[in-house]
PDB file of C-alpha atoms in Angstrom:
ATOM      1  CA  UNK A   8     -62.515 144.092 -38.242  1.00  0.00           C
ATOM      2  CA  UNK A   9     -65.826 144.005 -36.372  1.00  0.00           C
ATOM      3  CA  UNK A  10     -66.054 140.878 -34.208  1.00  0.00           C
ATOM      4  CA  UNK A  11     -68.865 138.385 -34.508  1.00  0.00           C
ATOM      5  CA  UNK A  12     -71.497 138.983 -31.847  1.00  0.00           C
ATOM      6  CA  UNK A  13     -72.044 136.457 -29.037  1.00  0.00           C
ATOM      7  CA  UNK A  14     -75.295 134.936 -27.827  1.00  0.00           C
ATOM      8  CA  UNK A  15     -77.637 137.854 -27.162  1.00  0.00           C
ATOM      9  CA  UNK A  16     -80.921 138.409 -25.322  1.00  0.00           C
ATOM     10  CA  UNK A  17     -83.332 141.027 -26.611  1.00  0.00           C
ATOM     11  CA  UNK A  18     -85.205 141.684 -23.353  1.00  0.00           C
ATOM     12  CA  UNK A  19     -83.246 144.445 -21.678  1.00  0.00           C
ATOM     13  CA  UNK A  20     -85.536 144.116 -18.648  1.00  0.00           C
ATOM     14  CA  UNK A  21     -84.213 140.618 -17.913  1.00  0.00           C
ATOM     15  CA  UNK A  22     -80.405 140.724 -17.573  1.00  0.00           C
ATOM     16  CA  UNK A  23     -78.749 137.350 -17.937  1.00  0.00           C
ATOM     17  CA  UNK A  24     -76.895 136.877 -14.650  1.00  0.00           C
ATOM     18  CA  UNK A  25     -73.949 134.493 -14.530  1.00  0.00           C
ATOM     19  CA  UNK A  26     -71.317 133.645 -11.931  1.00  0.00           C
ATOM     20  CA  UNK A  27     -67.702 132.975 -12.824  1.00  0.00           C
ATOM     21  CA  UNK A  28     -66.463 129.793 -11.160  1.00  0.00           C
ATOM     22  CA  UNK A  29     -63.184 131.532 -10.352  1.00  0.00           C
ATOM     23  CA  UNK A  30     -65.247 133.493  -7.797  1.00  0.00           C
ATOM     24  CA  UNK A  31     -66.111 130.445  -5.687  1.00  0.00           C
ATOM     25  CA  UNK A  32     -62.787 128.816  -4.749  1.00  0.00           C
ATOM     26  CA  UNK A  33     -64.282 126.349  -2.261  1.00  0.00           C
ATOM     27  CA  UNK A  34     -66.935 125.010  -4.660  1.00  0.00           C
ATOM     28  CA  UNK A  35     -66.650 122.138  -7.075  1.00  0.00           C
ATOM     29  CA  UNK A  36     -67.866 122.854 -10.585  1.00  0.00           C
ATOM     30  CA  UNK A  37     -71.010 120.874  -9.735  1.00  0.00           C
ATOM     31  CA  UNK A  38     -71.561 123.106  -6.683  1.00  0.00           C
ATOM     32  CA  UNK A  39     -71.249 126.147  -8.930  1.00  0.00           C
ATOM     33  CA  UNK A  40     -73.917 124.862 -11.295  1.00  0.00           C
ATOM     34  CA  UNK A  41     -76.290 123.756  -8.546  1.00  0.00           C
ATOM     35  CA  UNK A  42     -75.970 126.914  -6.461  1.00  0.00           C
ATOM     36  CA  UNK A  43     -76.312 129.158  -9.497  1.00  0.00           C
ATOM     37  CA  UNK A  44     -79.538 127.348 -10.369  1.00  0.00           C
ATOM     38  CA  UNK A  45     -80.808 127.767  -6.795  1.00  0.00           C
ATOM     39  CA  UNK A  46     -80.416 131.562  -6.921  1.00  0.00           C
ATOM     40  CA  UNK A  47     -81.927 131.860 -10.407  1.00  0.00           C
ATOM     41  CA  UNK A  48     -78.818 132.464 -12.506  1.00  0.00           C
ATOM     42  CA  UNK A  49     -78.922 131.914 -16.254  1.00  0.00           C
ATOM     43  CA  UNK A  50     -75.384 130.636 -16.689  1.00  0.00           C
ATOM     44  CA  UNK A  51     -72.047 129.781 -15.120  1.00  0.00           C
ATOM     45  CA  UNK A  52     -68.642 130.912 -16.266  1.00  0.00           C
ATOM     46  CA  UNK A  53     -66.807 127.606 -16.336  1.00  0.00           C
ATOM     47  CA  UNK A  54     -63.145 127.379 -15.323  1.00  0.00           C
ATOM     48  CA  UNK A  55     -61.481 124.282 -16.749  1.00  0.00           C
ATOM     49  CA  UNK A  56     -59.270 124.049 -13.673  1.00  0.00           C
ATOM     50  CA  UNK A  57     -62.282 122.746 -11.738  1.00  0.00           C
ATOM     51  CA  UNK A  58     -63.126 120.031 -14.257  1.00  0.00           C
ATOM     52  CA  UNK A  59     -62.772 116.367 -13.374  1.00  0.00           C
ATOM     53  CA  UNK A  60     -60.982 114.358 -16.058  1.00  0.00           C
ATOM     54  CA  UNK A  61     -63.336 112.035 -17.892  1.00  0.00           C
ATOM     55  CA  UNK A  62     -66.486 113.790 -16.649  1.00  0.00           C
ATOM     56  CA  UNK A  63     -67.174 116.321 -19.407  1.00  0.00           C
ATOM     57  CA  UNK A  64     -70.331 114.533 -20.562  1.00  0.00           C
ATOM     58  CA  UNK A  65     -71.504 114.152 -16.963  1.00  0.00           C
ATOM     59  CA  UNK A  66     -71.050 117.891 -16.418  1.00  0.00           C
ATOM     60  CA  UNK A  67     -72.942 118.699 -19.613  1.00  0.00           C
ATOM     61  CA  UNK A  68     -75.844 116.546 -18.463  1.00  0.00           C
ATOM     62  CA  UNK A  69     -75.739 118.108 -14.986  1.00  0.00           C
ATOM     63  CA  UNK A  70     -75.907 121.606 -16.491  1.00  0.00           C
ATOM     64  CA  UNK A  71     -78.791 120.624 -18.762  1.00  0.00           C
ATOM     65  CA  UNK A  72     -80.689 119.140 -15.804  1.00  0.00           C
ATOM     66  CA  UNK A  73     -80.279 122.412 -13.913  1.00  0.00           C
ATOM     67  CA  UNK A  74     -81.046 124.567 -16.979  1.00  0.00           C
ATOM     68  CA  UNK A  75     -77.709 126.369 -16.684  1.00  0.00           C
ATOM     69  CA  UNK A  76     -75.874 127.600 -19.787  1.00  0.00           C
ATOM     70  CA  UNK A  77     -72.210 128.535 -20.206  1.00  0.00           C
ATOM     71  CA  UNK A  78     -71.442 132.243 -20.264  1.00  0.00           C
ATOM     72  CA  UNK A  79     -67.647 132.239 -20.397  1.00  0.00           C
ATOM     73  CA  UNK A  80     -65.376 129.211 -20.532  1.00  0.00           C
ATOM     74  CA  UNK A  81     -61.884 129.787 -19.163  1.00  0.00           C
ATOM     75  CA  UNK A  82     -59.011 127.469 -20.116  1.00  0.00           C
ATOM     76  CA  UNK A  83     -57.110 126.033 -17.177  1.00  0.00           C
ATOM     77  CA  UNK A  84     -54.132 128.137 -18.344  1.00  0.00           C
ATOM     78  CA  UNK A  85     -55.597 131.073 -20.192  1.00  0.00           C
ATOM     79  CA  UNK A  86     -52.943 133.789 -20.617  1.00  0.00           C
ATOM     80  CA  UNK A  87     -50.515 134.052 -23.525  1.00  0.00           C
ATOM     81  CA  UNK A  88     -47.929 135.798 -21.357  1.00  0.00           C
ATOM     82  CA  UNK A  89     -47.409 135.002 -17.688  1.00  0.00           C
ATOM     83  CA  UNK A  90     -49.672 135.749 -14.738  1.00  0.00           C
ATOM     84  CA  UNK A  91     -48.649 135.877 -11.065  1.00  0.00           C
ATOM     85  CA  UNK A  92     -50.904 132.944 -10.124  1.00  0.00           C
ATOM     86  CA  UNK A  93     -49.802 130.553 -12.862  1.00  0.00           C
ATOM     87  CA  UNK A  94     -50.348 126.929 -11.917  1.00  0.00           C
ATOM     88  CA  UNK A  95     -47.196 124.932 -11.106  1.00  0.00           C
ATOM     89  CA  UNK A  96     -45.611 123.494 -14.236  1.00  0.00           C
ATOM     90  CA  UNK A  97     -47.067 126.112 -16.583  1.00  0.00           C
ATOM     91  CA  UNK A  98     -44.545 126.874 -19.342  1.00  0.00           C
ATOM     92  CA  UNK A  99     -43.161 130.389 -19.682  1.00  0.00           C
ATOM     93  CA  UNK A 100     -42.849 130.353 -23.469  1.00  0.00           C
ATOM     94  CA  UNK A 101     -45.835 132.122 -25.123  1.00  0.00           C
ATOM     95  CA  UNK A 102     -46.044 129.597 -27.966  1.00  0.00           C
ATOM     96  CA  UNK A 103     -46.157 126.692 -25.520  1.00  0.00           C
ATOM     97  CA  UNK A 104     -48.809 128.493 -23.475  1.00  0.00           C
ATOM     98  CA  UNK A 105     -50.810 129.140 -26.638  1.00  0.00           C
ATOM     99  CA  UNK A 106     -50.675 125.455 -27.506  1.00  0.00           C
ATOM    100  CA  UNK A 107     -52.257 124.674 -24.124  1.00  0.00           C
ATOM    101  CA  UNK A 108     -54.913 127.340 -24.687  1.00  0.00           C
ATOM    102  CA  UNK A 109     -55.762 125.845 -28.085  1.00  0.00           C
ATOM    103  CA  UNK A 110     -56.167 122.370 -26.620  1.00  0.00           C
ATOM    104  CA  UNK A 111     -58.511 123.821 -24.028  1.00  0.00           C
ATOM    105  CA  UNK A 112     -60.564 125.605 -26.702  1.00  0.00           C
ATOM    106  CA  UNK A 113     -61.098 122.258 -28.433  1.00  0.00           C
ATOM    107  CA  UNK A 114     -62.312 120.746 -25.159  1.00  0.00           C
ATOM    108  CA  UNK A 115     -64.432 123.683 -24.009  1.00  0.00           C
ATOM    109  CA  UNK A 116     -66.234 124.118 -27.328  1.00  0.00           C
ATOM    110  CA  UNK A 117     -68.646 121.290 -26.458  1.00  0.00           C
ATOM    111  CA  UNK A 118     -70.026 123.429 -23.610  1.00  0.00           C
ATOM    112  CA  UNK A 119     -71.188 126.031 -26.146  1.00  0.00           C
ATOM    113  CA  UNK A 120     -69.864 129.072 -24.273  1.00  0.00           C
ATOM    114  CA  UNK A 121     -70.801 132.564 -25.371  1.00  0.00           C
ATOM    115  CA  UNK A 122     -67.031 133.146 -25.435  1.00  0.00           C
ATOM    116  CA  UNK A 123     -63.823 131.409 -24.420  1.00  0.00           C
ATOM    117  CA  UNK A 124     -61.725 133.757 -22.298  1.00  0.00           C
ATOM    118  CA  UNK A 125     -58.083 134.366 -23.187  1.00  0.00           C
ATOM    119  CA  UNK A 126     -55.877 136.921 -21.431  1.00  0.00           C
ATOM    120  CA  UNK A 127     -52.748 138.815 -22.518  1.00  0.00           C
ATOM    121  CA  UNK A 128     -50.951 138.376 -19.195  1.00  0.00           C
ATOM    122  CA  UNK A 129     -49.967 140.409 -16.143  1.00  0.00           C
ATOM    123  CA  UNK A 130     -47.144 140.717 -13.634  1.00  0.00           C
ATOM    124  CA  UNK A 131     -49.016 142.379 -10.769  1.00  0.00           C
ATOM    125  CA  UNK A 132     -46.574 145.308 -11.089  1.00  0.00           C
ATOM    126  CA  UNK A 133     -47.484 148.372 -13.150  1.00  0.00           C
ATOM    127  CA  UNK A 134     -43.825 149.370 -13.456  1.00  0.00           C
ATOM    128  CA  UNK A 135     -42.872 146.044 -15.083  1.00  0.00           C
ATOM    129  CA  UNK A 136     -45.669 144.892 -17.409  1.00  0.00           C
ATOM    130  CA  UNK A 137     -45.834 141.383 -18.844  1.00  0.00           C
ATOM    131  CA  UNK A 138     -44.037 140.761 -22.089  1.00  0.00           C
ATOM    132  CA  UNK A 139     -42.847 140.578 -24.685  1.00  0.00           C
ATOM    133  CA  UNK A 140     -45.915 142.306 -26.108  1.00  0.00           C
ATOM    134  CA  UNK A 141     -44.757 141.353 -29.629  1.00  0.00           C
ATOM    135  CA  UNK A 142     -45.758 137.761 -28.878  1.00  0.00           C
ATOM    136  CA  UNK A 143     -49.449 138.604 -28.588  1.00  0.00           C
ATOM    137  CA  UNK A 144     -50.323 139.146 -32.257  1.00  0.00           C
ATOM    138  CA  UNK A 145     -48.921 135.898 -33.730  1.00  0.00           C
ATOM    139  CA  UNK A 146     -50.296 133.784 -30.900  1.00  0.00           C
ATOM    140  CA  UNK A 147     -53.701 135.443 -31.102  1.00  0.00           C
ATOM    141  CA  UNK A 148     -53.788 134.531 -34.802  1.00  0.00           C
ATOM    142  CA  UNK A 149     -53.175 130.890 -33.866  1.00  0.00           C
ATOM    143  CA  UNK A 150     -55.910 131.027 -31.232  1.00  0.00           C
ATOM    144  CA  UNK A 151     -58.323 132.624 -33.705  1.00  0.00           C
ATOM    145  CA  UNK A 152     -57.746 129.820 -36.209  1.00  0.00           C
ATOM    146  CA  UNK A 153     -58.530 127.179 -33.594  1.00  0.00           C
ATOM    147  CA  UNK A 154     -61.577 129.155 -32.449  1.00  0.00           C
ATOM    148  CA  UNK A 155     -62.910 129.248 -36.014  1.00  0.00           C
ATOM    149  CA  UNK A 156     -62.314 125.521 -36.474  1.00  0.00           C
ATOM    150  CA  UNK A 157     -64.315 124.862 -33.290  1.00  0.00           C
ATOM    151  CA  UNK A 158     -67.012 127.488 -33.943  1.00  0.00           C
ATOM    152  CA  UNK A 159     -66.410 129.509 -30.786  1.00  0.00           C
ATOM    153  CA  UNK A 160     -65.700 133.164 -30.072  1.00  0.00           C
ATOM    154  CA  UNK A 161     -62.767 134.433 -28.028  1.00  0.00           C
ATOM    155  CA  UNK A 162     -63.127 137.115 -25.370  1.00  0.00           C
ATOM    156  CA  UNK A 163     -59.664 138.713 -25.154  1.00  0.00           C
ATOM    157  CA  UNK A 164     -59.657 140.100 -21.644  1.00  0.00           C
ATOM    158  CA  UNK A 165     -58.763 143.727 -21.093  1.00  0.00           C
ATOM    159  CA  UNK A 166     -56.603 143.636 -17.954  1.00  0.00           C
ATOM    160  CA  UNK A 167     -55.498 146.567 -15.825  1.00  0.00           C
ATOM    161  CA  UNK A 168     -52.438 148.731 -16.269  1.00  0.00           C
ATOM    162  CA  UNK A 169     -52.115 148.787 -12.472  1.00  0.00           C
ATOM    163  CA  UNK A 170     -51.931 144.978 -12.523  1.00  0.00           C
ATOM    164  CA  UNK A 171     -49.046 144.977 -15.030  1.00  0.00           C
ATOM    165  CA  UNK A 172     -50.791 144.271 -18.335  1.00  0.00           C
ATOM    166  CA  UNK A 173     -48.999 145.594 -21.449  1.00  0.00           C
ATOM    167  CA  UNK A 174     -52.236 146.349 -23.370  1.00  0.00           C
ATOM    168  CA  UNK A 175     -54.804 147.915 -21.095  1.00  0.00           C
ATOM    169  CA  UNK A 176     -57.151 150.345 -22.859  1.00  0.00           C
ATOM    170  CA  UNK A 177     -60.109 149.884 -25.180  1.00  0.00           C
ATOM    171  CA  UNK A 178     -58.405 151.692 -28.105  1.00  0.00           C
ATOM    172  CA  UNK A 179     -55.227 149.626 -27.715  1.00  0.00           C
ATOM    173  CA  UNK A 180     -57.166 146.362 -27.537  1.00  0.00           C
ATOM    174  CA  UNK A 181     -59.276 147.256 -30.570  1.00  0.00           C
ATOM    175  CA  UNK A 182     -56.156 148.178 -32.535  1.00  0.00           C
ATOM    176  CA  UNK A 183     -54.562 144.845 -31.664  1.00  0.00           C
ATOM    177  CA  UNK A 184     -57.652 142.868 -32.680  1.00  0.00           C
ATOM    178  CA  UNK A 185     -57.842 144.807 -35.948  1.00  0.00           C
ATOM    179  CA  UNK A 186     -54.256 143.822 -36.653  1.00  0.00           C
ATOM    180  CA  UNK A 187     -55.031 140.145 -36.040  1.00  0.00           C
ATOM    181  CA  UNK A 188     -57.994 140.500 -38.379  1.00  0.00           C
ATOM    182  CA  UNK A 189     -60.248 137.692 -37.161  1.00  0.00           C
ATOM    183  CA  UNK A 190     -63.971 138.212 -36.477  1.00  0.00           C
ATOM    184  CA  UNK A 191     -63.679 135.422 -33.885  1.00  0.00           C
ATOM    185  CA  UNK A 192     -61.891 137.799 -31.512  1.00  0.00           C
ATOM    186  CA  UNK A 193     -63.602 140.388 -29.353  1.00  0.00           C
ATOM    187  CA  UNK A 194     -62.896 142.204 -26.103  1.00  0.00           C
ATOM    188  CA  UNK A 195     -63.843 140.811 -22.716  1.00  0.00           C
ATOM    189  CA  UNK A 196     -64.539 143.907 -20.647  1.00  0.00           C
ATOM    190  CA  UNK A 197     -64.056 143.717 -16.867  1.00  0.00           C
ATOM    191  CA  UNK A 198     -65.210 146.475 -14.511  1.00  0.00           C
ATOM    192  CA  UNK A 199     -62.370 145.752 -12.058  1.00  0.00           C
ATOM    193  CA  UNK A 200     -59.677 146.236 -14.659  1.00  0.00           C
ATOM    194  CA  UNK A 201     -61.102 149.144 -16.653  1.00  0.00           C
ATOM    195  CA  UNK A 202     -62.766 151.512 -14.201  1.00  0.00           C
ATOM    196  CA  UNK A 203     -59.747 153.904 -14.044  1.00  0.00           C
ATOM    197  CA  UNK A 204     -59.380 154.182 -17.847  1.00  0.00           C
ATOM    198  CA  UNK A 205     -59.567 157.827 -19.000  1.00  0.00           C
ATOM    199  CA  UNK A 206     -62.767 158.888 -20.787  1.00  0.00           C
ATOM    200  CA  UNK A 207     -64.106 155.376 -20.226  1.00  0.00           C
ATOM    201  CA  UNK A 208     -67.822 156.064 -20.742  1.00  0.00           C
ATOM    202  CA  UNK A 209     -67.253 157.666 -24.139  1.00  0.00           C
ATOM    203  CA  UNK A 210     -64.841 154.902 -25.105  1.00  0.00           C
ATOM    204  CA  UNK A 211     -67.425 152.238 -24.253  1.00  0.00           C
ATOM    205  CA  UNK A 212     -69.826 153.914 -26.669  1.00  0.00           C
ATOM    206  CA  UNK A 213     -67.176 154.072 -29.386  1.00  0.00           C
ATOM    207  CA  UNK A 214     -65.740 150.567 -28.994  1.00  0.00           C
ATOM    208  CA  UNK A 215     -68.946 148.727 -28.046  1.00  0.00           C
ATOM    209  CA  UNK A 216     -68.933 146.629 -31.259  1.00  0.00           C
ATOM    210  CA  UNK A 217     -65.682 145.029 -30.063  1.00  0.00           C
ATOM    211  CA  UNK A 218     -67.055 144.054 -26.637  1.00  0.00           C
ATOM    212  CA  UNK A 219     -68.378 140.495 -26.715  1.00  0.00           C
ATOM    213  CA  UNK A 220     -68.376 139.673 -22.996  1.00  0.00           C
ATOM    214  CA  UNK A 221     -68.547 141.498 -19.669  1.00  0.00           C
ATOM    215  CA  UNK A 222     -67.392 140.641 -16.159  1.00  0.00           C
ATOM    216  CA  UNK A 223     -68.773 142.636 -13.261  1.00  0.00           C
ATOM    217  CA  UNK A 224     -67.708 143.468  -9.733  1.00  0.00           C
ATOM    218  CA  UNK A 225     -66.811 146.735  -8.069  1.00  0.00           C
ATOM    219  CA  UNK A 226     -63.565 148.238  -6.833  1.00  0.00           C
ATOM    220  CA  UNK A 227     -62.710 148.771  -3.205  1.00  0.00           C
ATOM    221  CA  UNK A 228     -61.559 152.231  -2.206  1.00  0.00           C
ATOM    222  CA  UNK A 229     -58.576 150.693  -0.418  1.00  0.00           C
ATOM    223  CA  UNK A 230     -57.673 147.923  -2.869  1.00  0.00           C
ATOM    224  CA  UNK A 231     -55.387 145.548  -0.986  1.00  0.00           C
ATOM    225  CA  UNK A 232     -54.522 143.089  -3.774  1.00  0.00           C
ATOM    226  CA  UNK A 233     -55.724 141.850  -7.147  1.00  0.00           C
ATOM    227  CA  UNK A 234     -57.990 139.489  -5.232  1.00  0.00           C
ATOM    228  CA  UNK A 235     -59.764 142.182  -3.254  1.00  0.00           C
ATOM    229  CA  UNK A 236     -62.956 143.255  -4.983  1.00  0.00           C
ATOM    230  CA  UNK A 237     -66.397 144.483  -4.039  1.00  0.00           C
ATOM    231  CA  UNK A 238     -69.951 143.540  -4.940  1.00  0.00           C
ATOM    232  CA  UNK A 239     -71.526 145.688  -7.684  1.00  0.00           C
ATOM    233  CA  UNK A 240     -72.480 149.126  -6.397  1.00  0.00           C
ATOM    234  CA  UNK A 241     -70.307 148.976  -3.281  1.00  0.00           C
ATOM    235  CA  UNK A 242     -66.871 150.467  -2.628  1.00  0.00           C
ATOM    236  CA  UNK A 243     -66.109 152.967  -5.383  1.00  0.00           C
ATOM    237  CA  UNK A 244     -69.511 152.190  -6.976  1.00  0.00           C
ATOM    238  CA  UNK A 245     -67.977 152.227 -10.432  1.00  0.00           C
ATOM    239  CA  UNK A 246     -70.168 149.402 -11.767  1.00  0.00           C
ATOM    240  CA  UNK A 247     -73.362 151.453 -12.104  1.00  0.00           C
ATOM    241  CA  UNK A 248     -72.195 154.070 -14.640  1.00  0.00           C
ATOM    242  CA  UNK A 249     -70.285 151.395 -16.567  1.00  0.00           C
ATOM    243  CA  UNK A 250     -73.292 149.058 -16.769  1.00  0.00           C
ATOM    244  CA  UNK A 251     -75.402 152.031 -17.834  1.00  0.00           C
ATOM    245  CA  UNK A 252     -72.943 152.846 -20.633  1.00  0.00           C
ATOM    246  CA  UNK A 253     -72.829 149.226 -21.809  1.00  0.00           C
ATOM    247  CA  UNK A 254     -76.634 148.957 -21.944  1.00  0.00           C
ATOM    248  CA  UNK A 255     -76.864 152.256 -23.821  1.00  0.00           C
ATOM    249  CA  UNK A 256     -74.247 151.018 -26.291  1.00  0.00           C
ATOM    250  CA  UNK A 257     -76.316 147.909 -27.002  1.00  0.00           C
ATOM    251  CA  UNK A 258     -74.608 145.188 -24.966  1.00  0.00           C
ATOM    252  CA  UNK A 259     -77.118 142.338 -24.563  1.00  0.00           C
ATOM    253  CA  UNK A 260     -75.161 139.217 -23.636  1.00  0.00           C
ATOM    254  CA  UNK A 261     -74.336 137.710 -20.222  1.00  0.00           C
ATOM    255  CA  UNK A 262     -73.420 139.789 -17.187  1.00  0.00           C
ATOM    256  CA  UNK A 263     -70.890 137.542 -15.487  1.00  0.00           C
ATOM    257  CA  UNK A 264     -69.882 138.275 -11.918  1.00  0.00           C
ATOM    258  CA  UNK A 265     -66.197 137.880 -11.061  1.00  0.00           C
ATOM    259  CA  UNK A 266     -65.778 138.902  -7.435  1.00  0.00           C
ATOM    260  CA  UNK A 267     -62.455 137.910  -5.897  1.00  0.00           C
ATOM    261  CA  UNK A 268     -62.337 138.308  -2.126  1.00  0.00           C
ATOM    262  CA  UNK A 269     -59.279 136.604  -0.721  1.00  0.00           C
ATOM    263  CA  UNK A 270     -59.664 134.506   2.419  1.00  0.00           C
ATOM    264  CA  UNK A 271     -56.101 133.227   2.241  1.00  0.00           C
ATOM    265  CA  UNK A 272     -56.635 131.190  -0.933  1.00  0.00           C
ATOM    266  CA  UNK A 273     -54.346 133.601  -2.813  1.00  0.00           C
ATOM    267  CA  UNK A 274     -52.092 134.654   0.043  1.00  0.00           C
ATOM    268  CA  UNK A 275     -54.101 137.308   1.917  1.00  0.00           C
ATOM    269  CA  UNK A 276     -56.596 136.363   4.612  1.00  0.00           C
ATOM    270  CA  UNK A 277     -58.810 139.452   4.608  1.00  0.00           C
ATOM    271  CA  UNK A 278     -61.114 139.412   7.660  1.00  0.00           C
ATOM    272  CA  UNK A 279     -64.043 140.817   5.645  1.00  0.00           C
ATOM    273  CA  UNK A 280     -63.679 138.330   2.770  1.00  0.00           C
ATOM    274  CA  UNK A 281     -66.909 137.369   1.018  1.00  0.00           C
ATOM    275  CA  UNK A 282     -65.341 133.956   0.431  1.00  0.00           C
ATOM    276  CA  UNK A 283     -65.836 133.214   4.126  1.00  0.00           C
ATOM    277  CA  UNK A 284     -69.593 133.146   3.509  1.00  0.00           C
ATOM    278  CA  UNK A 285     -71.317 129.966   2.353  1.00  0.00           C
ATOM    279  CA  UNK A 286     -70.829 130.307  -1.389  1.00  0.00           C
ATOM    280  CA  UNK A 287     -74.531 129.987  -2.200  1.00  0.00           C
ATOM    281  CA  UNK A 288     -75.215 133.013   0.041  1.00  0.00           C
ATOM    282  CA  UNK A 289     -72.339 134.894  -1.586  1.00  0.00           C
ATOM    283  CA  UNK A 290     -73.752 134.194  -5.063  1.00  0.00           C
ATOM    284  CA  UNK A 291     -77.248 135.216  -3.943  1.00  0.00           C
ATOM    285  CA  UNK A 292     -76.051 138.487  -2.424  1.00  0.00           C
ATOM    286  CA  UNK A 293     -73.962 139.256  -5.509  1.00  0.00           C
ATOM    287  CA  UNK A 294     -77.010 138.697  -7.708  1.00  0.00           C
ATOM    288  CA  UNK A 295     -79.154 140.949  -5.537  1.00  0.00           C
ATOM    289  CA  UNK A 296     -76.616 143.756  -5.659  1.00  0.00           C
ATOM    290  CA  UNK A 297     -76.117 143.405  -9.414  1.00  0.00           C
ATOM    291  CA  UNK A 298     -79.869 143.505 -10.056  1.00  0.00           C
ATOM    292  CA  UNK A 299     -80.217 146.607  -7.879  1.00  0.00           C
ATOM    293  CA  UNK A 300     -77.451 148.391  -9.798  1.00  0.00           C
ATOM    294  CA  UNK A 301     -78.795 147.206 -13.155  1.00  0.00           C
ATOM    295  CA  UNK A 302     -82.342 148.416 -12.348  1.00  0.00           C
ATOM    296  CA  UNK A 303     -80.964 151.818 -11.360  1.00  0.00           C
ATOM    297  CA  UNK A 304     -79.070 151.997 -14.664  1.00  0.00           C
ATOM    298  CA  UNK A 305     -82.287 151.306 -16.594  1.00  0.00           C
ATOM    299  CA  UNK A 306     -84.108 153.998 -14.613  1.00  0.00           C
ATOM    300  CA  UNK A 307     -81.420 156.550 -15.435  1.00  0.00           C
ATOM    301  CA  UNK A 308     -81.390 155.639 -19.127  1.00  0.00           C
ATOM    302  CA  UNK A 309     -85.185 155.946 -19.379  1.00  0.00           C
ATOM    303  CA  UNK A 310     -85.157 159.298 -17.617  1.00  0.00           C
ATOM    304  CA  UNK A 311     -82.576 160.561 -20.110  1.00  0.00           C
ATOM    305  CA  UNK A 312     -84.285 158.987 -23.133  1.00  0.00           C
ATOM    306  CA  UNK A 313     -81.215 156.864 -23.896  1.00  0.00           C
ATOM    307  CA  UNK A 314     -82.640 153.354 -23.541  1.00  0.00           C
ATOM    308  CA  UNK A 315     -82.471 151.541 -26.848  1.00  0.00           C
ATOM    309  CA  UNK A 316     -84.461 148.308 -27.141  1.00  0.00           C
ATOM    310  CA  UNK A 317     -82.767 147.252 -30.375  1.00  0.00           C
TER     311      UNK A 317
END
C-alpha cells in the first residue's frame, strides 16, 4: 500500500533544513528552537525526552514566535523492540513499549509533525539482532490505528544491519509496511544506517514512494560507535549520491540532520567530537555542509538532465 505523502515543498532550489534535537545533547528544547531559527532552519525534529511536563503550549508558542515548524517528532521511547540506550525503567515487552509510543503520538500530534518517528529496535550487535521480529507487524498495526485517529503519519525508521536491526533494507521495510496495510506508515530513511545497502541508488528510485522522511549525516571511515557520525559530505562522503538519488526520485519534504558525535554523553569521549562545539556553531556548520552537498547534487542532476521539478 502506497503511504500518504508528508508535508512537501515544491521549490527544489530551497531545501527545507531541519535539525534533530537528538543531535544537540546539551541543549534544552527551547535552545534547539532558538538556535535553529538563528541559523535559518525551517524546522526542528522534536524529541519528547527534552520536553518539560506541562509546557507543551508554551513550546508551541515559542516555536510559532521563532517561525520554526516540526519536521520529525520522536517519542521519548520510540522503538518497538529494545535499543541499547533505552531510558531506565523502559519496559522490555513490545506491547508495553507500543502502548508508550501510542501515548506519545497522542501528545506529539499537536505539534503537527511531518512524521512521528518509530523504530523497530537494535542491539548494537549485527550477530544478534533485536527481536522477536514477529512482534513488529501487530504492534505497527496498533500504532497505525492511533496515528490515523490523531491525523499524523509515521516514519518507520530503517536502521542498520551493522547496528543489530532485524529489518534493514528498503525492500524488507516496504514488504513489512505492505503487510501492515496502512497508508499512515512510511519509511524514515537515514543516510547513516543505509549507506552500505547493496544497489542502494537503484533501490531509492524503486522504493521512493514509501520514503516519507529523511535524516542526513555522513559516515566516518573509521566508525568508532553508533554515536560517531560525520557532517554531510565528509568522511565516506556517502550523503551526496544519496541526496542526489532522493531528489531525482521526487523527495521534497524536510532534510533533517541527525549527527551524533559522542563527547562522553553516550560512553565514548571522542576528542574530535562536534558536540564539544557550542551547539549553535555545530548546527550552523552542519547546515553549511548540507547546503554545499545539496547544491552539488542539483548541479549533477541538471548536467545529466535528471532534475524533475514535479
